[in-house]
XYZ file of C-alpha atoms in Angstrom:
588
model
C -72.153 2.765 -149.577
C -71.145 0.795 -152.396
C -71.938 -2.650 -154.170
C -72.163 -6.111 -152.740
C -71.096 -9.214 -154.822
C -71.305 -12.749 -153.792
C -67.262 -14.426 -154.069
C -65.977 -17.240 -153.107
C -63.277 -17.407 -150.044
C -60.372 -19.630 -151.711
C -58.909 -20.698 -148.230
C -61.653 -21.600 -146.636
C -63.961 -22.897 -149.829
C -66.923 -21.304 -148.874
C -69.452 -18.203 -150.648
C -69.055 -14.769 -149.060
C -70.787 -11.376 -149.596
C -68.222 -8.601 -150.208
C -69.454 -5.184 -149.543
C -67.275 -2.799 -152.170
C -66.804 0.498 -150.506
C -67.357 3.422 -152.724
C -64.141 5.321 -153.523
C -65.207 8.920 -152.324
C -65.859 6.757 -148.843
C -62.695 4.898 -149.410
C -60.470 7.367 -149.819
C -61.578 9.236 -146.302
C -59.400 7.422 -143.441
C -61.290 8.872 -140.966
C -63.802 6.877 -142.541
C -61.958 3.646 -143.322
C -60.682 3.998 -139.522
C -64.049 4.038 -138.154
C -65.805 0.864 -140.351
C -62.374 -0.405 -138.775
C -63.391 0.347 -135.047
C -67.236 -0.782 -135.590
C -66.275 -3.924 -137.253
C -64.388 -5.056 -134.089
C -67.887 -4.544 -131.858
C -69.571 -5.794 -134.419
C -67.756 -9.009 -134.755
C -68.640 -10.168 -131.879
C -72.571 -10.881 -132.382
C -73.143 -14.657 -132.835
C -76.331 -15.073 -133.693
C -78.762 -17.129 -136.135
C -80.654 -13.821 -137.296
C -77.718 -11.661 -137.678
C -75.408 -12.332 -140.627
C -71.515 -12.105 -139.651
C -69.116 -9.581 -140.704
C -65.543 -10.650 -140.720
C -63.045 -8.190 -141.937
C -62.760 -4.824 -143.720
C -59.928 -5.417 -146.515
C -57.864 -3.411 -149.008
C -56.706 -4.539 -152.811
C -55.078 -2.177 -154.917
C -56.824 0.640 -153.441
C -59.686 -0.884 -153.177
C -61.854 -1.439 -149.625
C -64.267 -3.927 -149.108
C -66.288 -5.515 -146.318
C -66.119 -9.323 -145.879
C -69.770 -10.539 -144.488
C -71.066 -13.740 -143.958
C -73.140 -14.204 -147.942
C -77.002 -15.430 -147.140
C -78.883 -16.543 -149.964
C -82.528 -15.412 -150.262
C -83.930 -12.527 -150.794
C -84.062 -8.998 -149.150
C -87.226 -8.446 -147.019
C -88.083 -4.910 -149.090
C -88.162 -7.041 -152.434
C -90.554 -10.011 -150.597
C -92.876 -6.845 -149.466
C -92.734 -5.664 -153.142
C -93.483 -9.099 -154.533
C -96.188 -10.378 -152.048
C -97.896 -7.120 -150.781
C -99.244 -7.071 -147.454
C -98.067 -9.993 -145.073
C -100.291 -11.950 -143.258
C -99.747 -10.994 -139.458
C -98.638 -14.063 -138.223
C -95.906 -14.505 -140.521
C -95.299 -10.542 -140.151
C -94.738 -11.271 -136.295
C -92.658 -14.398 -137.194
C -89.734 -11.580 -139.217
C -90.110 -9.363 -136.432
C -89.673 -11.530 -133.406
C -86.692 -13.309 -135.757
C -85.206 -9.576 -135.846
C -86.048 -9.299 -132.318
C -84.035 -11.919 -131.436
C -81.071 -10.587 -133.238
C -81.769 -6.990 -131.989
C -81.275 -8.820 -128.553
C -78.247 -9.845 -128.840
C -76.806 -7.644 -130.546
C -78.013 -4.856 -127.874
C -76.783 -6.634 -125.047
C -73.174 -6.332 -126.314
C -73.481 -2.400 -126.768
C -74.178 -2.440 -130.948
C -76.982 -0.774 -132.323
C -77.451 -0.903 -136.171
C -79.061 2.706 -136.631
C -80.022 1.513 -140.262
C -82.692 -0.951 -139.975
C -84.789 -1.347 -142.997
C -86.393 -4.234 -144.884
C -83.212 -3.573 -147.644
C -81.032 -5.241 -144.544
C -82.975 -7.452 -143.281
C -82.388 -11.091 -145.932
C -85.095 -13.597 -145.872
C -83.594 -16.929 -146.378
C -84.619 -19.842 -148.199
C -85.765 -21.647 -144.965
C -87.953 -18.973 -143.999
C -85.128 -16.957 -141.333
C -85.006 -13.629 -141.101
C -81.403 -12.439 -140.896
C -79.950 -8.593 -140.184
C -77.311 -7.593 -142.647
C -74.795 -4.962 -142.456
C -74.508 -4.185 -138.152
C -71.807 -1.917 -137.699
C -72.003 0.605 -141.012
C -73.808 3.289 -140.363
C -72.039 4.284 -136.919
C -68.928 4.328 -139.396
C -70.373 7.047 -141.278
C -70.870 9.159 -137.878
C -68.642 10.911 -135.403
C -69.312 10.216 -131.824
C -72.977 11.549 -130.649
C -73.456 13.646 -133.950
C -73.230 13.241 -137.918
C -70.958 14.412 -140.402
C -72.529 17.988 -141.086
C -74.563 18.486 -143.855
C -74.917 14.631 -143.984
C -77.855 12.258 -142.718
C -76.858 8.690 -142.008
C -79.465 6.330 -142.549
C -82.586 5.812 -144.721
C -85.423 8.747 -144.227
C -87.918 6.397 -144.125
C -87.009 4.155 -141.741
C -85.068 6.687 -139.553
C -85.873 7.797 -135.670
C -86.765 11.421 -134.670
C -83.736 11.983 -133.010
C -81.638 10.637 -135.810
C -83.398 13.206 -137.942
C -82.685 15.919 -135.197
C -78.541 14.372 -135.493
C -79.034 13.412 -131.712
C -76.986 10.143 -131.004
C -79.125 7.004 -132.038
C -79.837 4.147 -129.291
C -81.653 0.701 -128.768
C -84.924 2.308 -128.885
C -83.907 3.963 -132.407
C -83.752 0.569 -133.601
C -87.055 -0.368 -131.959
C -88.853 2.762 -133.725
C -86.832 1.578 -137.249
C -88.205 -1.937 -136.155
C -91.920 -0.134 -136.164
C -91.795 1.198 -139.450
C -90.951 -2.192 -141.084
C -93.885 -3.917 -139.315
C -96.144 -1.029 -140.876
C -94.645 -1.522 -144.357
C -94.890 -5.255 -143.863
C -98.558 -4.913 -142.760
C -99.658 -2.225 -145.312
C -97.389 -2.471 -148.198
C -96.287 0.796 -147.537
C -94.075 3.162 -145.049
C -95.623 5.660 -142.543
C -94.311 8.616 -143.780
C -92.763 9.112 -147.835
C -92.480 12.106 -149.640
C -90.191 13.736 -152.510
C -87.058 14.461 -150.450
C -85.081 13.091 -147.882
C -85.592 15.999 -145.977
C -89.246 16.459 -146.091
C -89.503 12.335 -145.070
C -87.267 13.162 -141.856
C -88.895 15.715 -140.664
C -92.217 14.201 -140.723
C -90.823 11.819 -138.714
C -90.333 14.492 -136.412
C -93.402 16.254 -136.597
C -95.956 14.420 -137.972
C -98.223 11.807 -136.383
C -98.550 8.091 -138.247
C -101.885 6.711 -139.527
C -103.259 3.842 -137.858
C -102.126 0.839 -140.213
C -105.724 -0.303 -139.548
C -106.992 2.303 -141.974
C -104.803 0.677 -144.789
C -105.547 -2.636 -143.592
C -108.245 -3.259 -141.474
C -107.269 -6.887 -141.217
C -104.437 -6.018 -138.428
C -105.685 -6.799 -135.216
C -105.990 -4.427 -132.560
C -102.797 -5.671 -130.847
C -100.606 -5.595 -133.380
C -101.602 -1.963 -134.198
C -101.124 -1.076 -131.114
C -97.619 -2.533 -130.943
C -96.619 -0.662 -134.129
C -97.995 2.762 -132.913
C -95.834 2.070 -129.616
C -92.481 1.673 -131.969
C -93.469 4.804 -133.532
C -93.952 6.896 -130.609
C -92.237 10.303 -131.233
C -90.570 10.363 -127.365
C -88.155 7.706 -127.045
C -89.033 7.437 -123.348
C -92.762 6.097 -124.391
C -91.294 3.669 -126.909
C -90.781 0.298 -125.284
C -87.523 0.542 -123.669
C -85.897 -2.678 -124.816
C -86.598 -5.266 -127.820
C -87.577 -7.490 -124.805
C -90.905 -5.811 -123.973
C -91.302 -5.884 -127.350
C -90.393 -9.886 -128.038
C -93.522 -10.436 -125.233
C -95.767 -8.390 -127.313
C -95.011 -9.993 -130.474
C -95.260 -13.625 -128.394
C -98.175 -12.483 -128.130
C -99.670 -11.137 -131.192
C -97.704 -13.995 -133.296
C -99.879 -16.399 -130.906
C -103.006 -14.564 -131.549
C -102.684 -14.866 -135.305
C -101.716 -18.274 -135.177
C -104.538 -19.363 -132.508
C -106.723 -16.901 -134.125
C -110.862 -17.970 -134.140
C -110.950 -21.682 -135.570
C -112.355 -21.504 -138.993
C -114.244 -23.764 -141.831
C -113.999 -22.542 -145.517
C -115.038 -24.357 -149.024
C -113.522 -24.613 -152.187
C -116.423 -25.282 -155.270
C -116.743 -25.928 -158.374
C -118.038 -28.997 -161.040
C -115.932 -31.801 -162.177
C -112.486 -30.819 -163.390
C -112.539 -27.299 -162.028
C -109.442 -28.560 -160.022
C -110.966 -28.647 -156.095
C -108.829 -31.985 -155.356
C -105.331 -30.706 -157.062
C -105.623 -26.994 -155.536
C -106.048 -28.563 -152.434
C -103.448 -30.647 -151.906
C -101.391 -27.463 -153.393
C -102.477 -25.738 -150.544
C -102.172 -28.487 -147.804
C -98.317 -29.186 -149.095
C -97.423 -25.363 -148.552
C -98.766 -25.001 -145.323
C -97.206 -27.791 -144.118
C -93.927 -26.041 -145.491
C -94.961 -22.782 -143.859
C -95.489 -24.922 -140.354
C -93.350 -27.209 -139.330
C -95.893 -28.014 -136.263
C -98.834 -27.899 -138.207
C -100.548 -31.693 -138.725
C -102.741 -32.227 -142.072
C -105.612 -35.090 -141.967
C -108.185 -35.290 -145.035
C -110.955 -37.546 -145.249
C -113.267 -38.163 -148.902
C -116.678 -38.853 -149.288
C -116.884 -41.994 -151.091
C -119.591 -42.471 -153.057
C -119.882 -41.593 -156.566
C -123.818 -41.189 -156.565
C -126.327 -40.875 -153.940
C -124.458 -41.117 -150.250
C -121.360 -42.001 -149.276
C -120.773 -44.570 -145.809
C -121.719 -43.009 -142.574
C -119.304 -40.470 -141.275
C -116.598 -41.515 -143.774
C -114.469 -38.755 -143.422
C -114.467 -38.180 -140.235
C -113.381 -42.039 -139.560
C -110.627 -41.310 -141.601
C -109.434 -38.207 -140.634
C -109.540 -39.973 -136.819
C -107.612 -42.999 -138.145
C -105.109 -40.763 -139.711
C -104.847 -38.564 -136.421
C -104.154 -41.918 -134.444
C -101.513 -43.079 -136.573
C -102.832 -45.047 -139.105
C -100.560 -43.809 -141.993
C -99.026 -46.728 -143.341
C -101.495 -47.767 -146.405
C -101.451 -43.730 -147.739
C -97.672 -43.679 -147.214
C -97.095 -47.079 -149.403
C -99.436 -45.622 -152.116
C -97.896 -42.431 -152.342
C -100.856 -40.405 -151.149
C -98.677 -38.723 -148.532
C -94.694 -38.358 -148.007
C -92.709 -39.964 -145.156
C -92.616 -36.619 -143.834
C -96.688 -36.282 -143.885
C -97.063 -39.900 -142.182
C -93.991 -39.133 -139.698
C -95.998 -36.034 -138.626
C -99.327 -38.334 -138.108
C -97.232 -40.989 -136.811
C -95.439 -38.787 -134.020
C -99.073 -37.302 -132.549
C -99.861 -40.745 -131.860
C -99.359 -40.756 -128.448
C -100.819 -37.268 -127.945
C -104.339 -39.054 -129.848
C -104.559 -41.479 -127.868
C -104.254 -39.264 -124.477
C -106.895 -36.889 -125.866
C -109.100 -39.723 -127.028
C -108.984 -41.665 -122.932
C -109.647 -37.952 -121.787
C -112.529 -36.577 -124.042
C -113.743 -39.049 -126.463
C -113.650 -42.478 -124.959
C -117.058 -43.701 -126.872
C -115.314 -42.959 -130.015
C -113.518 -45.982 -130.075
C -114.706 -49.138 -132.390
C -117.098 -46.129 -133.794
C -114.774 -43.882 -135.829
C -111.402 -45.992 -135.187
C -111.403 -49.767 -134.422
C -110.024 -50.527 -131.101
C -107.768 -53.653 -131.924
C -106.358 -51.456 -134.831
C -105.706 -48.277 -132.227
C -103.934 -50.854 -129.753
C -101.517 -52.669 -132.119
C -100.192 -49.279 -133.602
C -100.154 -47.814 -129.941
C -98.152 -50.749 -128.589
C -96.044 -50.617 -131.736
C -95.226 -46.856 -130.887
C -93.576 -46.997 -127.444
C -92.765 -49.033 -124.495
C -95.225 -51.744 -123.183
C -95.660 -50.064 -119.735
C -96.615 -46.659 -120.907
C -99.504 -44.969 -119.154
C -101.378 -44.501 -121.663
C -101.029 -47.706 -123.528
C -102.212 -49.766 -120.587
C -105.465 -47.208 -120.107
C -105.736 -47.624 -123.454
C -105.487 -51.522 -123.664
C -107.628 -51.621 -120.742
C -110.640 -49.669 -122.208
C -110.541 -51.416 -125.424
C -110.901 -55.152 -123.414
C -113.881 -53.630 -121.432
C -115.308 -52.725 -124.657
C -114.977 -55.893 -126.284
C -116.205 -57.674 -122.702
C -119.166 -55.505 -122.347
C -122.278 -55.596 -125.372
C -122.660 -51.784 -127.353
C -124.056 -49.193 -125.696
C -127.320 -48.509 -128.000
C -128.181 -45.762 -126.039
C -125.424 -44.179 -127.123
C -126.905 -40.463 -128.579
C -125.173 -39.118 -131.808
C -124.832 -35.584 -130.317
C -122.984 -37.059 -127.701
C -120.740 -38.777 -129.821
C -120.190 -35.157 -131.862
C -119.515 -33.903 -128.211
C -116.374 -35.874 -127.616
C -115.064 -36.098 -131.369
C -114.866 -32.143 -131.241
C -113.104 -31.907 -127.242
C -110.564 -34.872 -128.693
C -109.680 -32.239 -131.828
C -109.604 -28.969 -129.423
C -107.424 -30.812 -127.255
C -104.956 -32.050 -130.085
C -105.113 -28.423 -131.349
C -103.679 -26.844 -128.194
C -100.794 -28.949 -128.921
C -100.433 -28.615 -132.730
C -102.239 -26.561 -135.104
C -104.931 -28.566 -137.187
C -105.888 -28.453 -141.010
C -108.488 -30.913 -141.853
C -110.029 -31.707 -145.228
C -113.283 -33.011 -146.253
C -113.355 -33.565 -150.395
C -116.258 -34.426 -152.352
C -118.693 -33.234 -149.792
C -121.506 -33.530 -152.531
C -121.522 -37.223 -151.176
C -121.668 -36.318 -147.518
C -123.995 -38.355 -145.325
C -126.684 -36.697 -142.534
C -124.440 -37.673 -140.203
C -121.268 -36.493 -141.818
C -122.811 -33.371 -142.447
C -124.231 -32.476 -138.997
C -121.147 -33.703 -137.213
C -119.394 -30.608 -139.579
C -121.654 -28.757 -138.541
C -121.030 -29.379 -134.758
C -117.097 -29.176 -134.684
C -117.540 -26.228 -137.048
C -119.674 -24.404 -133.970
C -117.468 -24.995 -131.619
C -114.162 -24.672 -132.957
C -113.706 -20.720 -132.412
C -111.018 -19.958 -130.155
C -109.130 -23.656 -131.534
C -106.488 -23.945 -133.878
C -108.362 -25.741 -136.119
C -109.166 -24.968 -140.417
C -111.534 -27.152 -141.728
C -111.452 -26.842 -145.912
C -114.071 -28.545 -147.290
C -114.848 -28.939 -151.182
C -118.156 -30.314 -153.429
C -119.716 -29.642 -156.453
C -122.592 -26.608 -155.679
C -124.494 -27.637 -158.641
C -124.910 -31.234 -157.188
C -125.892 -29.961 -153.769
C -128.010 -27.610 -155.208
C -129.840 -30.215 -156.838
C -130.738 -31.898 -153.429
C -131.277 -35.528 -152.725
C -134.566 -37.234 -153.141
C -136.285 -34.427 -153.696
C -135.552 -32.995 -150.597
C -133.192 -30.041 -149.945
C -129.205 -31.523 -149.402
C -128.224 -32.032 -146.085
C -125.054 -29.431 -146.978
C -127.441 -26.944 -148.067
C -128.697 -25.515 -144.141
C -125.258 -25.908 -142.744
C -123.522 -23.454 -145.437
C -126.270 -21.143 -144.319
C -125.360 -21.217 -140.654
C -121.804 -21.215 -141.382
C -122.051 -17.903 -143.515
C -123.760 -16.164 -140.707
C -120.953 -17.183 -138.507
C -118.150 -16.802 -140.682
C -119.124 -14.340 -143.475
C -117.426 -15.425 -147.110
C -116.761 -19.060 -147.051
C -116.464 -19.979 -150.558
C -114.008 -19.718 -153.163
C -115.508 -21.424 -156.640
C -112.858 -22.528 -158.760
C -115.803 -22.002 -161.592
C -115.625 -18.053 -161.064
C -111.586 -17.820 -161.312
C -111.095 -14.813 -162.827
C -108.081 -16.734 -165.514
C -104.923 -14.403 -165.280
C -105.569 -13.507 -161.814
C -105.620 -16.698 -160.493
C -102.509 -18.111 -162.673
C -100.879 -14.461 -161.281
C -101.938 -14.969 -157.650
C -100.847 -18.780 -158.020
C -97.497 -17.987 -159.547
C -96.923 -15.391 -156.595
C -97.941 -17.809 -153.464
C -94.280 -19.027 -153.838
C -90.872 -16.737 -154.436
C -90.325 -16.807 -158.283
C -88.212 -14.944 -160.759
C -91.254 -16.348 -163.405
C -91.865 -13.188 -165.616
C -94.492 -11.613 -168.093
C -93.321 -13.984 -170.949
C -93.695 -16.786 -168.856
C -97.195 -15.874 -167.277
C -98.491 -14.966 -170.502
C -97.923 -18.133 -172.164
C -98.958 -20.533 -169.560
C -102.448 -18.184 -168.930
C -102.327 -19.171 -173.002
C -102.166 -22.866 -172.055
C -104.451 -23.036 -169.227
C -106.918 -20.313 -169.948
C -106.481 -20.080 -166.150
C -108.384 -23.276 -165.175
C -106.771 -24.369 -161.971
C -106.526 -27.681 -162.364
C -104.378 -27.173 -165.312
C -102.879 -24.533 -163.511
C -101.631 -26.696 -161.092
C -100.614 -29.521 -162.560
C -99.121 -28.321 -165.505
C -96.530 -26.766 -163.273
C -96.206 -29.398 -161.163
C -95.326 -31.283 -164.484
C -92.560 -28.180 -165.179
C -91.227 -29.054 -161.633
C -91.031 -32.739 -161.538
C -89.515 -32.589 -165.169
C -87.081 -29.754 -163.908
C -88.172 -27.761 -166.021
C -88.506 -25.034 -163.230
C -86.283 -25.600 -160.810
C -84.738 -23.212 -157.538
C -82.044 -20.873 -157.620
C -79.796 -20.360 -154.967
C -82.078 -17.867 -153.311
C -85.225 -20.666 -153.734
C -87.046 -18.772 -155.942
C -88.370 -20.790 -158.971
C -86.834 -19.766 -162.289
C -86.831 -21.761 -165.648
C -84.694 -24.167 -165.786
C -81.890 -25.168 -168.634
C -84.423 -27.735 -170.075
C -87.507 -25.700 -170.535
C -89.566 -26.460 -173.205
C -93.191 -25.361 -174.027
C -93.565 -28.119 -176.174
C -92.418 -30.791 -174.373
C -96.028 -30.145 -172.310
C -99.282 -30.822 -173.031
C -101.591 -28.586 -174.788
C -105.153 -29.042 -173.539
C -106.644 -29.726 -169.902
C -108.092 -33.326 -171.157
C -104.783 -34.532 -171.523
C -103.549 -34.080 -167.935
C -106.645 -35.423 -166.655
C -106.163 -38.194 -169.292
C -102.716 -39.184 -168.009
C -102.707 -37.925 -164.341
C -99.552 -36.770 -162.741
C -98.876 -37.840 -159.446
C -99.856 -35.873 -156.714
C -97.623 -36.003 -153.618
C -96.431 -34.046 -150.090
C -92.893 -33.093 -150.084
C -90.293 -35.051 -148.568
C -88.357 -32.665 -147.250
C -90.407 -29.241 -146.096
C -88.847 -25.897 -147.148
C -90.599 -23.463 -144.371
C -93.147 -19.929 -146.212
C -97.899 -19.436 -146.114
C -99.284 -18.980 -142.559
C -102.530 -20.498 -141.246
């Protein structure tokens, strides 16, 4: 069609895309008359995933599209750059282009071009459709110019292969393809001509996208092969059937079975710093999701009993203040804790009442609840009220520690359905009997919850045991393996360049060979380096974002303005933090 430059509108002060129309399509009024015609339909879609087109101009004999400029980057270069998608944030594009199909389809536009090229992934995560109302341009009513076909053979319906007029449902099948691609990395059908591509699409039946990636759930490949069905009338019929399927299948993903990993590796392999890497992007990735860590803390022999878990509990109740204050987590992190206080306490008078003055003091509990809300909530009196009976009435010693387990695990499946959960447990090499077993526990029941547990120790530590008997984390990984197949990544088996690669590439970057290269030459590809000798780039701004928020170097880079060996970030010890302001990208 022509080439698309970002300008700026003088009038109105404000960055445009402008779509210059290529002179052999310029210089045919039937054309120019048409893009005219479409432009007024397609004007009329409002919408947050559609970008706006405004006007279809002329300069000197030149024609050019005016469209609403969205900075980010094109969905067919993220595919290229990350691979395969996870499926939840696969579903999240597609029901985002859903939504935009919607309305769009409801006002009598269909885009007959969809492809990942059109489809812009913005900085905030939004999927946006680009360029509604072109392709029709290029057609006459019900068939196309002859000898031409409009669209892109990959991506293209049977019966705009066959020249028959396109419709909602041709979208939908487009829509199909780019969930395969997104899903596999590649497109259903490809081959060395246009031709040859379109008329597979015709004749030729498409691969389940399991066999590419067996990780796609049964659902979702069922939805795809739906979109691709050859007969329009066996496609779904409207993007709404399809929106409920995606509902579903993003829910799925997200819900998915509840999960407990490790990270491994000996002192200084970078557990701690990769992380809290990991729990900052998620949190950008999930606006809903809530992140609690607790640390063994003792540096020989074991830690206090059930450490962790009383302050992941304390943290989940609202207790934020101390970490915020010390820089441990952002005012975002703690507003996040803060906020689920009310939905804590609830789950803790419903399904965990005997954890109270056992993994979170009860006068503590009361004094943030009643500094949360209104004296006369509901829950705040049931909540004062349990804690004086507690205090009136002498411990329960018959209390029974799997009982306790019991109602610690109901209180986190019932915050779950809520919010997702991502819980930590670091330095697990220090873990107590009782911290260990009550892992254990949750970790049994937690399929079917929203719920990652991400636990890190040193394996050479537990391998060691403890008083010359086997360590208490030892049977558990076992048991968990069974259940769970690979749990463990060891930092002390990186392979170097992959990792720094695979690091690089968890976030959109412009970063190229040069650049990876020399840092793989700094770090040798230990992740602790890794990680903090680019968070030292960032917080320096030495990389910084571009207008699409894609790291790039920045105008003071400098390779020697950074240190040169591992011991001297450990030595001086950048600070660590959660981002005050979340940029939503990595799915749970």
């Amino acid at each position: 069609m022509g080439r698309v430059y970002r300008a700026v509108d003088k009038k109105l002060n404000e960055e445009v895309a402008l779509k210059l129309l290529k002179k052999e399509i310029a210089s045919d009024h039937r054309i120019v008359d048409r893009f005219a015609d479409e432009l007024k339909l397609a004007r009329r879609i409002i919408h947050k995933n559609i970008g706006r087109m405004f006007e279809l101009m002329e300069h000197e004999g030149t024609s050019f599209i005016t469209m609403e400029f969205v900075p980010g980057e094109d969905l067919k270069s993220f595919i290229k750059r990350i691979g395969m998608l996870p499926e939840a944030k696969a579903a999240a594009i597609a029901r985002q282009v859903c939504e935009g199909l919607r309305e769009a389809h409801q006002l009598g536009v269909t885009h007959r071009d969809l492809k990942p090229q059109n489809i812009m992934v913005d900085k905030e995560g939004n999927a946006r459709i680009m360029d509604f109302g072109i392709a029709r341009s290029m057609e006459t009513k019900g068939q196309t110019e002859a000898g031409t076909i409009i669209g892109t053979p990959e991506y293209m319906s049977p019966e705009q292969a066959e020249g028959q007029e396109a419709d909602a449902r041709s979208d939908i099948y487009s829509l199909g393809v780019v969930l395969y691609e997104m899903l596999t990395g590649q497109v259903p059908f490809s081959g060395d001509s246009a031709t040859g591509v379109a008329l597979k699409h015709v004749r030729e039946i498409p691969a389940d996208p399991q066999q590419t990636n067996p990780g796609i759930s049964d659902g979702m490949s069922r939805l795809i092969l739906r979109c691709l069905e050859k007969d329009r009338e066996k496609r779904y019929q409207d993007v709404e059937g399809l929106l409920l399927e995606l509902a579903g299948s993003l829910e799925t993903a997200l819900t998915g079975p509840g999960r407990v990993i490790f990270v491994t590796g000996d002192a200084g392999s970078g557990k701690t710093a990769l992380l809290q890497e990991f729990c900052r992007r998620a949190q950008e990735s999930r606006p809903d999701l809530i992140v609690a860590g607790g640390r063994c803390n003792a540096q020989t022999g074991v830690g206090d009993p059930y450490s962790p878990f009383i302050e992941i509990l304390n943290l989940l109740t609202g207790d934020v203040e101390a970490k915020l204050k010390a820089g441990v987590i952002s005012r975002e992190h703690a507003l996040r804790l803060w906020d689920l206080l009310p939905s804590s306490v609830k789950a803790i008078l419903e399904n965990g009442t005997d954890l109270v003055n056992v993994f979170t003091p009860g006068a503590s509990l009361v004094s943030r609840a009643s500094a949360f809300g209104p004296e006369r909530t509901d829950w705040l009196i049931k909540l004062k009220k349990l804690v004086e009976r507690k205090f009136a009435l002498p411990a329960d010693l018959t209390l029974q520690q799997s009982n306790l387990f019991e109602q610690y695990t109901r209180v986190l499946q019932a915050l779950s359905k809520d919010k997702p959960l991502l819980l930590v447990l670091d330095d697990l090499q220090w873990a107590d009997a009782g911290s260990a077993n009550l892992l254990f526990h949750i970790g049994r029941q937690i399929k079917g919850s929203r719920i990652l547990i991400v636990g890190s120790f040193r394996p050479t530590e537990v391998a060691m045991g403890r008083d010359g008997k086997r360590h208490p984390l030892e049977p558990i990984l076992h048991e968990f393996k069974r259940d769970f197949g690979e749990i463990e990544l060891d930092l002390d088996k990186a392979e170097g360049r992959e990792f720094v690669d695979a690091f690089l590439d968890s976030e959109p970057n412009e970063l190229g060979k040069k650049f990876r290269q020399t840092l793989f030459a700094q770090t040798k590809g230990q992740p602790l380096f890794t990680v903090e000798l680019l968070r030292a780039m960032q917080e320096q701004g030495m990389l910084v974002r571009d207008r699409g928020g894609r790291w790039v170097e920045g105008r003071t880079f400098d390779w020697h303005k950074l240190p040169s060996r591992v011991d001297a970030v450990i030595t001086e010890p950048l600070p660590v933090r959660f981002p005050e302001q979340p940029v939503p990208e990595v799915s749970l």
